[in-house]
Amino acid sequence: MEDIGILFRLMTQGSSINKTVSTLKEQFFHNPVMITNRYFRVIAMNDEIDFDDAVWNYAKQYHCCSKESIEAFQVDDASKKLFHHGTSFLYNTNLGEKIPRILGRIMHKGVVYGYLIVFQVMHVFSKEETKRADMVCDALGVLLADTVGSMHPSYSRKEYFYRELLDMTLENHLDIENEIMQFKWEFQPMYKVLSLKEQDQKGKAYANYICNLINDLSKDTTAFVTENQILVVCNYAREEQIQATVDQIEKICVQYAYSCGISRLFFDLSKLRLYAKQALQAREIGRIVDHGQPIFPFSKYAFYALLQRYDQEELKTLICNEYVRLKEYDRRKNTELVQTCLQFYQQGLNISLTAEKLHVHRNTLFYRLNQIEEIAQCNIHDIECLDQIYHSSMIDHWRNKLFF
């Protein structure tokens, strides 16, 4: 009855999880206690206590269980008791051979919230303590359902890590990066992020359905709603696999009237937040530059992303004189010298390809190129000059979209 009274007070008096762990050590088990979430990240532990145990010491330093200990436990028969049977038990083999421990599953209404670990350090366990651990796990299930419920415990492990990385701060980045390292064997080497946004209110109602559609494409694709967008993380072993999935997602976006920004390919999961921002930028810039189009790869809009920090007057100063002269001549004479110059540059200064793209005879193209040299006052084969004209046209296009 005394145990029930202590648990009742813990559940009704709003005790913090750290206070709860202290109470469990001092009044229940008289041994060190650790509580982890279902991904073996430490929620709370009696970290003021030191003793020689690899699991305890690693968790104390890195706030999670190590890859080695998790892998060792997964192949241990005891893992079946913890993950599937649900009853607390004494674990005294393999990892628990030197220091036995009670393991319990913290669960509430069918949802697993984490695990209880009690280490036999200060006194030997009695026969009744596994039953007491069951009572504690039931109480902790209610407590964690309240405190962790808002974190959506139904997340897959990958989605959990992705959300953690998106919310990473200077204070917790080392803990999160270390946690990722423990589970890196579950990830493929290549990543790409997509940012999806409905183009009308009707599309918004389909957000969760679209997430399910995308998640059903592959086990290596994770879609979830966050900050008024659908974020998709593609994680594959080969680039062509990612592209095949991106192609399928693009079809879904077209079907349900969603716009989609696509990041560059990357290999370092800890940089997820930066590439998610990149995908968002691509979508936002693409809707300005190419309004009416649904798909916006960042590779196409990277230069525009650099221009976002400039105001209208500053942008004007970035435009080269050669471009200004050609544009003004086109305006007065109704010619297409700017377009000719840009195509010549984009086709690698190849006369035949440029003429084909412009649908003009080679002689017509030669005539235009001579005009360009005369009016722009530059050598048409000066690649640096052509590069400046090309980027000036992009800057001018950006100005017109933003301010006119």
PDB file of C-alpha atoms in Angstrom, residues 193-199 230 232 246 249-250 253-254 257-263 279-280 282-284 286-287 293-298 301:
ATOM      1  CA  VAL A 193      14.802  16.653 -49.124  1.00  0.00           C
ATOM      2  CA  LEU A 194      11.545  17.791 -50.709  1.00  0.00           C
ATOM      3  CA  SER A 195       9.333  20.601 -49.428  1.00  0.00           C
ATOM      4  CA  LEU A 196       5.677  20.267 -50.494  1.00  0.00           C
ATOM      5  CA  LYS A 197       2.987  22.924 -50.117  1.00  0.00           C
ATOM      6  CA  GLU A 198      -0.623  22.990 -51.273  1.00  0.00           C
ATOM      7  CA  GLN A 199      -1.453  25.554 -53.935  1.00  0.00           C
ATOM      8  CA  ILE A 230       4.990  18.403 -46.003  1.00  0.00           C
ATOM      9  CA  VAL A 232       9.913  14.418 -47.480  1.00  0.00           C
ATOM     10  CA  VAL A 246      11.357  11.913 -56.748  1.00  0.00           C
ATOM     11  CA  ILE A 249       6.448  12.257 -55.853  1.00  0.00           C
ATOM     12  CA  GLU A 250       6.345  14.852 -58.621  1.00  0.00           C
ATOM     13  CA  CYS A 253       2.221  16.806 -56.520  1.00  0.00           C
ATOM     14  CA  VAL A 254       0.753  17.448 -59.963  1.00  0.00           C
ATOM     15  CA  ALA A 257      -2.035  20.563 -56.868  1.00  0.00           C
ATOM     16  CA  TYR A 258       1.008  20.779 -54.620  1.00  0.00           C
ATOM     17  CA  SER A 259       4.192  22.717 -55.373  1.00  0.00           C
ATOM     18  CA  CYS A 260       7.476  20.982 -54.600  1.00  0.00           C
ATOM     19  CA  GLY A 261      10.966  22.306 -53.857  1.00  0.00           C
ATOM     20  CA  ILE A 262      13.826  19.823 -54.117  1.00  0.00           C
ATOM     21  CA  SER A 263      17.194  20.114 -52.368  1.00  0.00           C
ATOM     22  CA  ALA A 279      14.180  22.738 -50.478  1.00  0.00           C
ATOM     23  CA  LEU A 280      11.908  25.396 -48.970  1.00  0.00           C
ATOM     24  CA  ALA A 282      13.660  26.363 -54.019  1.00  0.00           C
ATOM     25  CA  ARG A 283       9.885  26.129 -53.675  1.00  0.00           C
ATOM     26  CA  GLU A 284       9.451  29.762 -52.651  1.00  0.00           C
ATOM     27  CA  GLY A 286      10.443  28.828 -57.991  1.00  0.00           C
ATOM     28  CA  ARG A 287       6.897  30.049 -57.435  1.00  0.00           C
ATOM     29  CA  GLN A 293       5.044  25.374 -62.536  1.00  0.00           C
ATOM     30  CA  PRO A 294       4.750  22.708 -59.784  1.00  0.00           C
ATOM     31  CA  ILE A 295       8.327  21.379 -59.429  1.00  0.00           C
ATOM     32  CA  PHE A 296      11.318  23.489 -58.374  1.00  0.00           C
ATOM     33  CA  PRO A 297      14.784  21.872 -58.037  1.00  0.00           C
ATOM     34  CA  PHE A 298      17.229  24.005 -56.055  1.00  0.00           C
ATOM     35  CA  TYR A 301      17.357  28.433 -58.461  1.00  0.00           C
TER      36      TYR A 301
END
